[in-house]
Coordinates of C-alpha atoms (C1' of nucleotides) in Angstrom, one line a residue:
Chain T
M1 CA 124.8 63.2 139.2
V2 CA 127.3 62.2 136.6
L3 CA 127.0 63.5 133.1
D4 CA 128.4 61.6 130.2
A5 CA 130.5 63.4 127.6
S6 CA 127.6 64.1 125.2
S7 CA 125.2 65.5 127.8
E8 CA 128.0 67.7 129.0
V9 CA 128.1 69.2 125.6
E10 CA 124.4 69.7 125.6
S11 CA 124.3 71.3 129.0
R12 CA 127.0 73.7 127.9
A13 CA 125.1 74.5 124.8
V14 CA 122.1 75.8 126.7
R15 CA 124.2 78.5 128.4
P16 CA 123.8 81.2 125.8
L17 CA 120.0 80.8 125.9
I18 CA 119.8 81.1 129.7
H19 CA 122.3 83.9 129.6
K20 CA 120.2 85.8 127.1
L21 CA 116.8 85.2 128.8
E22 CA 118.2 86.2 132.2
R23 CA 119.0 89.6 130.8
F24 CA 115.2 90.2 130.9
G25 CA 114.7 89.0 134.5
P26 CA 115.8 86.0 136.5
L27 CA 114.6 82.5 135.7
A28 CA 113.3 80.1 138.3
E29 CA 115.1 76.8 138.8
P30 CA 112.3 74.8 137.1
E31 CA 112.5 77.1 134.1
R32 CA 116.2 76.5 133.8
D33 CA 115.7 72.8 134.1
L34 CA 113.1 73.0 131.4
L35 CA 115.5 74.7 129.1
T36 CA 118.3 72.3 129.9
R37 CA 116.1 69.4 129.1
L38 CA 115.2 71.1 125.9
A39 CA 118.8 71.4 124.9
A40 CA 119.4 67.8 125.6
E41 CA 117.1 67.0 122.7
A42 CA 118.7 69.4 120.3
S43 CA 120.1 68.0 117.0
L44 CA 123.1 69.0 114.9
V45 CA 122.2 70.4 111.5
A46 CA 124.6 70.7 108.6
P47 CA 125.6 74.1 107.0
R48 CA 123.2 75.5 104.4
T49 CA 120.3 73.4 105.4
D50 CA 116.8 74.8 105.4
L51 CA 114.9 74.3 108.6
A52 CA 111.7 75.9 107.5
H53 CA 110.4 76.9 104.0
E54 CA 108.5 79.9 102.8
G55 CA 104.8 79.1 102.4
E56 CA 104.9 76.3 105.0
I57 CA 102.5 75.9 107.8
P58 CA 104.7 76.1 110.9
N59 CA 104.7 73.4 113.5
C60 CA 107.4 74.3 115.9
L61 CA 109.6 76.9 117.4
F62 CA 113.4 76.7 116.7
V63 CA 115.9 77.5 119.4
F64 CA 119.5 78.0 118.3
L65 CA 122.2 76.7 120.6
E66 CA 125.4 76.7 118.4
G67 CA 126.4 78.0 115.1
M68 CA 124.9 80.7 112.9
A69 CA 121.7 80.6 110.9
C70 CA 119.5 83.1 109.1
R71 CA 116.1 84.1 108.0
Y72 CA 115.8 84.8 104.3
K73 CA 113.5 85.4 101.3
V74 CA 114.0 84.6 97.7
R75 CA 112.6 86.8 95.0
S76 CA 111.2 85.3 91.8
S77 CA 114.3 86.6 90.0
G78 CA 116.3 84.2 92.2
A79 CA 117.9 87.0 94.3
R80 CA 118.1 86.1 98.0
Q81 CA 117.8 88.6 100.8
I82 CA 118.9 87.6 104.2
L83 CA 116.7 89.2 106.8
A84 CA 118.3 88.3 110.1
Y85 CA 121.1 86.4 111.7
L86 CA 120.3 83.8 114.3
V87 CA 123.1 83.2 116.9
P88 CA 123.1 81.0 119.9
G89 CA 120.4 81.8 122.3
D90 CA 118.1 83.1 119.6
F91 CA 114.8 81.5 118.7
C92 CA 112.1 82.0 116.1
D93 CA 108.6 83.1 116.6
V94 CA 107.0 82.7 120.0
D95 CA 103.6 83.4 118.3
V96 CA 104.3 80.8 115.7
G97 CA 101.0 79.1 116.6
L98 CA 99.1 82.1 115.4
L99 CA 100.7 82.0 112.0
T100 CA 99.0 80.5 109.0
R101 CA 102.0 80.2 106.6
R102 CA 105.6 81.3 106.8
D103 CA 106.4 84.4 104.8
H104 CA 110.1 83.5 104.8
A105 CA 112.5 80.6 105.1
I106 CA 115.0 79.7 107.9
S107 CA 118.3 78.2 107.0
T108 CA 121.6 77.4 108.7
L109 CA 124.7 79.2 107.6
S110 CA 127.3 77.1 109.5
S111 CA 126.7 73.8 111.1
C112 CA 124.3 74.4 114.0
R113 CA 122.9 72.8 117.1
V114 CA 119.1 73.4 117.1
A115 CA 116.4 72.5 119.5
R116 CA 112.7 72.4 118.5
I117 CA 109.7 73.1 120.6
E118 CA 106.6 71.5 119.3
L119 CA 103.4 73.6 119.2
D120 CA 101.8 71.5 122.0
T121 CA 104.7 72.1 124.3
L122 CA 104.7 75.8 123.4
Q123 CA 101.0 76.0 124.1
D124 CA 101.7 74.6 127.5
L125 CA 104.5 77.1 128.2
L126 CA 102.3 80.0 127.2
V127 CA 99.8 79.0 129.9
N128 CA 102.1 77.7 132.6
Q129 CA 105.4 79.6 132.3
P130 CA 104.3 83.2 132.0
S131 CA 107.7 84.6 133.2
L132 CA 109.6 82.5 130.7
I133 CA 107.3 83.6 127.9
R134 CA 107.6 87.2 129.0
A135 CA 111.4 86.9 128.7
M136 CA 111.0 85.4 125.3
R137 CA 108.7 88.2 124.2
R138 CA 111.2 90.8 125.4
A139 CA 113.9 89.0 123.3
T140 CA 111.5 89.1 120.3
L141 CA 111.2 92.9 120.7
V142 CA 114.9 93.2 120.5
D143 CA 114.8 91.1 117.3
D144 CA 112.2 93.4 115.9
A145 CA 114.4 96.4 116.8
T146 CA 117.3 94.7 115.0
A147 CA 115.2 94.2 111.9
R148 CA 114.4 97.9 111.9
E149 CA 118.1 98.8 112.2
W150 CA 118.8 96.5 109.3
L151 CA 116.3 98.4 107.2
V152 CA 118.1 101.6 108.1
N153 CA 121.3 99.8 107.2
V154 CA 120.4 98.9 103.6
G155 CA 118.1 101.9 103.2
S156 CA 120.6 104.6 104.0
R157 CA 124.1 103.5 104.6
S158 CA 127.0 103.2 102.1
A159 CA 128.6 99.8 101.5
I160 CA 131.4 100.3 104.0
E161 CA 129.1 101.6 106.6
R162 CA 126.7 98.6 106.1
I163 CA 129.4 96.0 106.6
A164 CA 131.0 97.9 109.5
H165 CA 127.6 98.2 111.2
L166 CA 126.9 94.5 110.8
F167 CA 130.2 93.5 112.2
L168 CA 129.7 95.7 115.3
E169 CA 126.2 94.3 115.8
L170 CA 127.5 90.8 115.8
L171 CA 130.4 91.7 118.1
L172 CA 127.9 92.9 120.7
R173 CA 125.4 90.1 120.3
L174 CA 128.1 87.4 120.5
R175 CA 129.8 89.1 123.4
A176 CA 126.5 89.1 125.3
I177 CA 126.5 85.3 125.2
G178 CA 130.2 84.9 125.7
L179 CA 131.2 83.9 122.2
T180 CA 133.9 86.5 121.6
R181 CA 137.5 86.6 122.5
G182 CA 138.4 90.3 122.9
D183 CA 137.2 91.9 119.7
S184 CA 137.4 88.6 117.7
Y185 CA 134.7 86.2 116.8
D186 CA 133.9 83.4 114.4
L187 CA 132.0 84.6 111.4
P188 CA 131.1 81.4 109.5
V189 CA 129.6 83.1 106.5
S190 CA 130.8 83.5 102.9
Q191 CA 131.1 86.8 101.1
L192 CA 128.1 85.8 99.1
D193 CA 126.1 85.6 102.4
L194 CA 127.4 89.0 103.4
A195 CA 126.3 90.4 100.0
E196 CA 122.8 88.9 100.4
T197 CA 122.7 90.4 103.9
T198 CA 123.7 93.9 102.9
G199 CA 122.1 94.2 99.5
L200 CA 125.5 94.5 97.7
S201 CA 127.2 92.4 95.0
T202 CA 129.8 89.9 96.1
V203 CA 132.4 91.8 94.1
H204 CA 131.7 94.9 96.0
V205 CA 131.6 93.2 99.3
N206 CA 135.1 91.8 98.5
R207 CA 136.4 95.2 97.7
T208 CA 134.8 96.8 100.7
L209 CA 136.3 94.2 103.0
Q210 CA 139.7 94.9 101.5
D211 CA 139.1 98.6 102.1
L212 CA 138.3 97.9 105.8
K213 CA 141.5 95.8 106.1
R214 CA 143.6 98.4 104.4
Q215 CA 142.4 101.0 106.8
G216 CA 143.5 98.7 109.7
L217 CA 139.9 98.5 111.0
I218 CA 139.4 94.7 110.7
E219 CA 141.2 91.4 110.1
L220 CA 139.3 88.6 108.5
R221 CA 141.0 85.3 107.8
S222 CA 139.5 81.8 107.6
R223 CA 136.2 83.0 109.0
L224 CA 137.7 84.6 112.1
L225 CA 136.9 88.2 112.3
T226 CA 139.0 90.6 114.5
I227 CA 137.9 94.1 114.9
R228 CA 141.2 96.1 115.2
N229 CA 139.7 99.4 116.0
V230 CA 136.3 99.4 117.5
P231 CA 135.9 103.1 118.1
R232 CA 136.8 104.1 114.5
L233 CA 134.4 101.4 113.2
V234 CA 131.7 102.8 115.4
T235 CA 132.3 106.3 114.1
L236 CA 132.5 105.2 110.5
S237 CA 129.2 103.3 110.6
G238 CA 127.3 105.6 113.0
F239 CA 126.7 102.6 115.2
N240 CA 124.5 103.2 118.2
P241 CA 124.1 100.0 120.2
R242 CA 121.0 101.0 122.1
Y243 CA 118.6 99.0 119.8
L244 CA 120.2 95.8 121.1
S245 CA 119.3 96.5 124.7
L246 CA 122.7 95.2 125.8
E247 CA 123.7 98.0 128.2
T248 CA 125.5 95.4 130.3
V249 CA 127.9 94.5 127.5
G250 CA 129.0 97.8 126.2
L251 CA 131.6 99.0 123.8
P252 CA 135.1 99.6 125.2
Chain U
M1 CA 70.2 105.6 121.5
V2 CA 70.8 108.8 119.5
L3 CA 74.3 109.7 118.4
D4 CA 75.2 113.3 117.9
A5 CA 77.2 114.3 114.8
S6 CA 80.6 114.0 116.4
S7 CA 80.1 110.6 117.9
E8 CA 78.9 109.4 114.5
V9 CA 82.2 110.3 113.1
E10 CA 83.9 108.4 115.9
S11 CA 81.9 105.3 115.5
R12 CA 82.6 105.4 111.8
A13 CA 86.3 105.8 112.5
V14 CA 86.5 102.5 114.4
R15 CA 85.3 100.5 111.5
P16 CA 88.7 99.9 109.9
L17 CA 90.0 98.6 113.2
I18 CA 87.2 96.2 113.8
H19 CA 87.3 95.2 110.1
K20 CA 91.0 94.4 110.4
L21 CA 90.8 92.5 113.7
E22 CA 87.9 90.4 112.5
R23 CA 90.0 89.0 109.7
F24 CA 91.7 87.1 112.5
G25 CA 88.5 85.7 114.1
P26 CA 85.2 87.2 115.1
L27 CA 85.0 89.6 118.0
A28 CA 82.4 89.3 120.7
E29 CA 80.0 92.2 121.3
P30 CA 81.7 93.4 124.5
E31 CA 85.0 93.6 122.5
R32 CA 83.5 95.6 119.8
D33 CA 81.9 97.9 122.3
L34 CA 85.2 98.3 124.0
L35 CA 86.9 99.3 120.7
T36 CA 84.1 101.7 120.0
R37 CA 84.5 103.4 123.3
L38 CA 88.2 103.6 122.6
A39 CA 87.5 105.3 119.3
A40 CA 85.3 107.8 121.1
E41 CA 88.3 109.1 123.0
A42 CA 90.5 109.4 119.9
S43 CA 92.0 112.8 119.2
L44 CA 92.9 114.5 116.0
V45 CA 96.6 115.0 115.3
A46 CA 98.1 117.5 112.8
P47 CA 100.4 116.3 109.9
R48 CA 104.0 115.8 110.7
T49 CA 103.5 115.6 114.5
D50 CA 105.6 113.2 116.5
L51 CA 103.5 110.9 118.7
A52 CA 106.5 109.1 120.2
H53 CA 110.2 109.8 120.3
E54 CA 113.2 107.6 120.0
G55 CA 114.7 106.9 123.5
E56 CA 111.5 107.6 125.2
I57 CA 110.0 105.2 127.8
P58 CA 106.7 104.2 126.3
N59 CA 103.5 104.7 128.2
C60 CA 100.8 103.8 125.8
L61 CA 99.7 101.9 122.7
F62 CA 98.6 104.0 119.7
V63 CA 95.7 103.0 117.6
F64 CA 95.3 104.7 114.2
L65 CA 91.8 105.4 113.0
E66 CA 92.2 107.9 110.2
G67 CA 95.1 109.3 108.1
M68 CA 98.5 108.0 107.5
A69 CA 101.5 107.8 110.0
C70 CA 104.9 106.2 110.1
R71 CA 107.6 104.7 112.2
Y72 CA 111.0 106.2 111.5
K73 CA 114.6 106.5 112.7
V74 CA 117.0 109.4 112.2
R75 CA 120.7 108.7 111.7
S76 CA 123.3 111.0 113.3
S77 CA 124.0 112.3 109.8
G78 CA 120.4 113.6 109.8
A79 CA 119.1 111.1 107.3
R80 CA 115.7 109.8 108.1
Q81 CA 114.6 106.3 107.3
I82 CA 110.9 105.5 107.3
L83 CA 110.4 102.0 108.7
A84 CA 106.7 101.4 108.3
Y85 CA 103.4 103.1 107.3
L86 CA 100.6 103.1 109.7
V87 CA 97.1 103.2 108.1
P88 CA 93.6 103.1 109.8
G89 CA 93.2 100.0 111.9
D90 CA 96.9 99.7 112.6
F91 CA 98.3 100.0 116.1
C92 CA 101.7 100.0 117.7
D93 CA 103.3 97.6 119.9
V94 CA 101.1 95.3 122.0
D95 CA 104.1 94.4 124.1
V96 CA 104.9 98.0 124.6
G97 CA 104.8 97.4 128.4
L98 CA 107.8 95.1 128.1
L99 CA 109.8 97.8 126.4
T100 CA 112.4 99.8 128.2
R101 CA 112.9 102.5 125.6
R102 CA 111.7 103.1 122.1
D103 CA 114.3 102.4 119.4
H104 CA 112.4 104.5 116.9
A105 CA 109.9 107.4 116.6
I106 CA 106.3 107.5 115.5
S107 CA 105.0 110.4 113.5
T108 CA 101.9 111.4 111.5
L109 CA 102.3 112.0 107.8
S110 CA 98.9 113.4 107.1
S111 CA 96.5 114.6 109.8
C112 CA 95.3 111.6 111.8
R113 CA 92.7 110.4 114.2
V114 CA 94.6 108.5 116.9
A115 CA 93.4 106.7 120.0
R116 CA 95.7 105.8 122.9
I117 CA 95.5 102.9 125.2
E118 CA 97.2 103.5 128.5
L119 CA 99.5 100.8 129.9
D120 CA 97.0 100.1 132.8
T121 CA 94.2 99.5 130.4
L122 CA 96.4 97.4 128.1
Q123 CA 97.5 95.3 131.1
D124 CA 93.8 94.7 131.8
L125 CA 93.1 93.7 128.2
L126 CA 96.0 91.2 128.3
V127 CA 94.4 89.5 131.2
N128 CA 90.8 89.8 130.5
Q129 CA 90.4 89.9 126.7
P130 CA 92.6 87.0 125.4
S131 CA 90.8 86.7 122.1
L132 CA 91.2 90.4 121.4
I133 CA 94.9 90.2 122.3
R134 CA 95.3 87.2 120.1
A135 CA 93.8 89.1 117.2
M136 CA 96.2 91.9 117.9
R137 CA 99.1 89.6 118.0
R138 CA 98.1 88.1 114.6
A139 CA 98.0 91.6 113.2
T140 CA 101.5 92.3 114.7
L141 CA 102.8 89.2 112.9
V142 CA 101.6 90.7 109.6
D143 CA 103.3 93.9 110.5
D144 CA 106.5 92.0 111.1
A145 CA 106.1 90.2 107.7
T146 CA 105.6 93.6 106.1
A147 CA 108.8 94.9 107.7
R148 CA 110.7 91.9 106.2
E149 CA 109.2 92.6 102.8
W150 CA 110.4 96.2 103.1
L151 CA 113.9 94.9 103.8
V152 CA 113.7 92.9 100.6
N153 CA 112.4 96.0 98.9
V154 CA 115.3 98.3 99.7
G155 CA 117.9 95.5 99.8
S156 CA 117.3 94.1 96.4
R157 CA 114.9 96.0 94.2
S158 CA 115.6 98.8 91.7
A159 CA 114.1 102.2 92.2
I160 CA 111.1 101.6 90.0
E161 CA 110.4 98.2 91.5
R162 CA 110.5 99.6 95.0
I163 CA 108.0 102.3 94.4
A164 CA 105.7 100.0 92.4
H165 CA 105.9 97.5 95.2
L166 CA 105.0 100.1 97.9
F167 CA 102.1 101.3 95.9
L168 CA 100.7 97.8 95.5
E169 CA 101.1 97.0 99.2
L170 CA 99.2 100.2 100.1
L171 CA 96.5 99.4 97.6
L172 CA 95.8 96.0 99.2
R173 CA 96.1 97.3 102.8
L174 CA 93.8 100.1 102.2
R175 CA 91.4 98.0 100.2
A176 CA 91.2 95.6 103.1
I177 CA 89.7 98.4 105.2
G178 CA 87.6 99.9 102.6
L179 CA 89.6 103.0 101.8
T180 CA 90.1 102.5 98.1
R181 CA 87.8 103.4 95.2
G182 CA 88.6 100.9 92.5
D183 CA 92.4 101.1 92.1
S184 CA 92.7 104.6 93.5
Y185 CA 93.5 105.8 97.0
D186 CA 94.7 108.9 98.9
L187 CA 98.4 108.9 99.4
P188 CA 99.0 111.9 101.6
V189 CA 102.8 111.8 101.5
S190 CA 105.4 114.0 99.8
Q191 CA 108.1 112.8 97.4
L192 CA 110.5 113.4 100.2
D193 CA 108.6 110.9 102.4
L194 CA 108.7 108.4 99.5
A195 CA 112.4 108.9 99.2
E196 CA 112.9 108.3 102.9
T197 CA 110.8 105.2 102.6
T198 CA 112.5 103.6 99.7
G199 CA 116.1 104.7 100.4
L200 CA 116.2 106.8 97.2
S201 CA 116.9 110.5 96.7
T202 CA 114.0 112.8 96.1
V203 CA 115.2 113.7 92.7
H204 CA 115.3 110.0 91.7
V205 CA 111.9 109.4 93.2
N206 CA 110.5 112.2 91.1
R207 CA 112.0 110.8 87.9
T208 CA 110.9 107.3 88.7
L209 CA 107.3 108.5 89.3
Q210 CA 107.4 110.2 85.9
D211 CA 108.6 107.0 84.4
L212 CA 105.7 105.1 85.9
K213 CA 103.3 107.7 84.6
R214 CA 104.9 107.7 81.2
Q215 CA 104.5 103.9 81.0
G216 CA 100.8 104.4 81.8
L217 CA 101.1 102.4 85.0
I218 CA 100.0 105.0 87.5
E219 CA 98.4 108.5 87.8
L220 CA 99.3 110.7 90.7
R221 CA 97.9 114.1 91.1
S222 CA 97.2 116.1 94.3
R223 CA 98.0 113.2 96.5
L224 CA 95.5 110.9 94.8
L225 CA 97.1 107.8 93.4
T226 CA 95.4 105.7 90.7
I227 CA 97.0 102.5 89.6
R228 CA 96.2 102.3 85.9
N229 CA 97.5 98.8 85.3
V230 CA 97.7 96.6 88.3
P231 CA 98.8 93.4 86.6
R232 CA 101.7 95.1 84.9
L233 CA 102.7 96.8 88.1
V234 CA 102.6 93.4 89.8
T235 CA 104.9 91.9 87.2
L236 CA 107.2 94.8 87.2
S237 CA 107.8 94.8 91.0
G238 CA 107.6 91.0 91.6
F239 CA 104.8 91.7 94.0
N240 CA 103.5 88.7 95.9
P241 CA 100.7 89.6 98.3
R242 CA 101.0 86.6 100.5
Y243 CA 102.9 88.3 103.2
L244 CA 100.0 90.6 103.9
S245 CA 97.7 87.7 104.8
L246 CA 94.9 89.3 102.9
E247 CA 93.6 86.4 100.9
T248 CA 90.1 87.8 101.1
V249 CA 91.0 91.0 99.3
G250 CA 93.0 89.8 96.3
L251 CA 94.3 91.4 93.2
P252 CA 92.0 91.7 90.2
Chain Z
dC1 C1' 100.8 138.7 97.9
dG2 C1' 104.8 136.7 100.0
dA3 C1' 107.0 132.8 102.5
dA4 C1' 107.6 128.1 102.8
dC5 C1' 107.3 123.9 101.0
dT6 C1' 107.1 120.7 97.1
dT7 C1' 107.9 119.3 92.5
dT8 C1' 110.5 119.5 88.4
dT9 C1' 114.6 120.0 85.3
dG10 C1' 119.5 120.0 83.8
dA11 C1' 124.2 118.9 84.4
dT12 C1' 127.7 116.3 86.4
dA13 C1' 129.7 112.9 89.6
dT14 C1' 130.2 108.5 91.8
dC15 C1' 129.2 104.4 93.9
dA16 C1' 128.2 100.1 93.1
dC17 C1' 127.0 96.6 89.4
dT18 C1' 128.1 93.4 85.6
dC19 C1' 130.8 90.5 83.0
dA20 C1' 134.8 87.8 82.6
dA21 C1' 138.6 85.3 84.1
dG22 C1' 142.3 83.8 87.1
dG23 C1' 143.8 81.9 91.5
dG24 C1' 143.4 79.8 95.8
dA25 C1' 141.5 76.2 99.2
dC26 C1' 139.5 72.0 100.1
dG27 C1' 137.7 67.5 99.6
dT28 C1' 137.1 63.2 96.9
dG29 C1' 138.3 59.5 94.3
dG30 C1' 141.4 57.1 91.5
Chain G
dC1 C1' 149.7 61.3 96.3
dC2 C1' 148.1 63.3 92.4
dA3 C1' 144.1 64.9 89.5
dC4 C1' 140.0 66.9 89.4
dG5 C1' 135.8 69.3 90.7
dT6 C1' 133.7 72.7 93.4
dC7 C1' 133.4 76.6 96.1
dC8 C1' 135.1 80.8 97.3
dC9 C1' 137.9 84.8 96.9
dT10 C1' 140.2 88.1 94.0
dT11 C1' 141.2 91.3 90.1
dG12 C1' 140.4 94.2 85.9
dA13 C1' 137.7 96.7 82.8
dG14 C1' 133.7 98.9 81.4
dT15 C1' 129.0 100.3 82.4
dG16 C1' 125.0 102.0 84.5
dA17 C1' 121.9 103.3 88.1
dT18 C1' 121.4 106.6 91.3
dA19 C1' 123.3 110.6 94.0
dT20 C1' 124.5 115.4 94.3
dC21 C1' 124.2 120.2 93.3
dA22 C1' 121.8 124.1 91.8
dA23 C1' 118.1 126.5 90.3
dA24 C1' 113.4 127.3 88.3
dA25 C1' 108.6 126.5 88.5
dG26 C1' 104.5 125.3 90.8
dT27 C1' 101.6 124.9 95.1
dT28 C1' 99.7 126.0 99.5
dC29 C1' 98.3 128.9 102.9
dG30 C1' 98.2 132.4 106.1

DNA sequence: CGAACTTTTGATATCACTCAAGGGACGTGG
DNA sequence: CCACGTCCCTTGAGTGATATCAAAAGTTCG
């Protein structure tokens, strides 16, 4: 079977997802085929595009194959709080069908490749692909644990610790799906995004990044982040990777 | 059938749970019986007792029938962050069987009545009580939404807003299970607990509470909280109850 | 009645915010 | 290819909200 150029891209794009789900148990051939077919129907979405709005009645599950996206809420004051980062292999809300209205919005940060699973299809999976669904539920439990760690982050860490912790989390999550080179990875987000993630002002994020650079802990230029000293960053932020359930990836 | 005094207490204790689950669809008689039998085996747990520890391999699901408990994490520095409050009718982790290790601990705040569902039993429910499990999953989605709102709380609200928001959330959650009298409810937590919940220091919590009292917004004496002016507290904290999915309860 | 915990107060320190403005970088259109 | 707009990043100065430290006062409970 010969693949043309565009379907090659699509079949490559599904790898992070399969990679991720197989951490929770092997997938059968039909399941992998199913996911590959899914990826073939994914579409490209521009940066800063809302995929789902707060208050909306949800009608599909999103699967992220490329790029970076986020969940967020906006307060009546206009302040935005980013609640989670979505990286390739991540998806939103297996139990979306049980939801009446969304309590938060979902938006791309960079340009993204995103697949959608309609409610009908999902209903079918729930009945006929129990092992796939089980893997997805496990992945959701990790997402929940990550949300809790974020609460610890903004609730009890200093500015420099928050940012260091976030950078280490992303290092491990991206490494787990093969999207790092050494201790470097693409971080296609602005300092405003980081501020809205960590509950800091943009000015303070800027100064804290400079601090991290001055200490020789990171490099960050044109949206490429390099962690220069992982162990010191781990110590600084009190990072304990257990919540990510990524034993196989590990820190150097 | 005659109930003795102690089983009367137990059958009363299950009401919040049934109340809560029935918000997501009616329960069949056998399901209610099942829950009532469950409650009959609940035990009393002293205040400040850990029910589950971080790092542990979980072996049961907890169901809270009376009192107040919490999820929390402790940082290596010793700082504790409370992640969620558990009130009567709440339970922990339907998918607990898929978990390898707990990423956080669970502890009582006040004395509590707690039932346990062993993994075997839960496995059975998952197969044989789909509508009960569906109701429980819906409840879990609300818990997730609540966790997100807490992230907004500590990430972007001021001290007074955080505390006001927390008090309103608890007012609605407790009202939904019939544990308020007017705008008053038992809040069996110390100011240290509130500090660890909101990411503030105890001293600042104390001063912020005084501020709320001085403004005539709340009264708080011997662990009984009365909200004196709900509308003003709503405005102050930017409280939007939608995330709780409690349309039926409402704010005055 | 004493020990342990919790709440309260005062004084001081600091981390992070706000406001304001300047300096890239990048894309678009003339 | 330059001019211009729009983001985004950076810097400075001043302020403010919240933390820390220390100790007193109140509460609970054996």
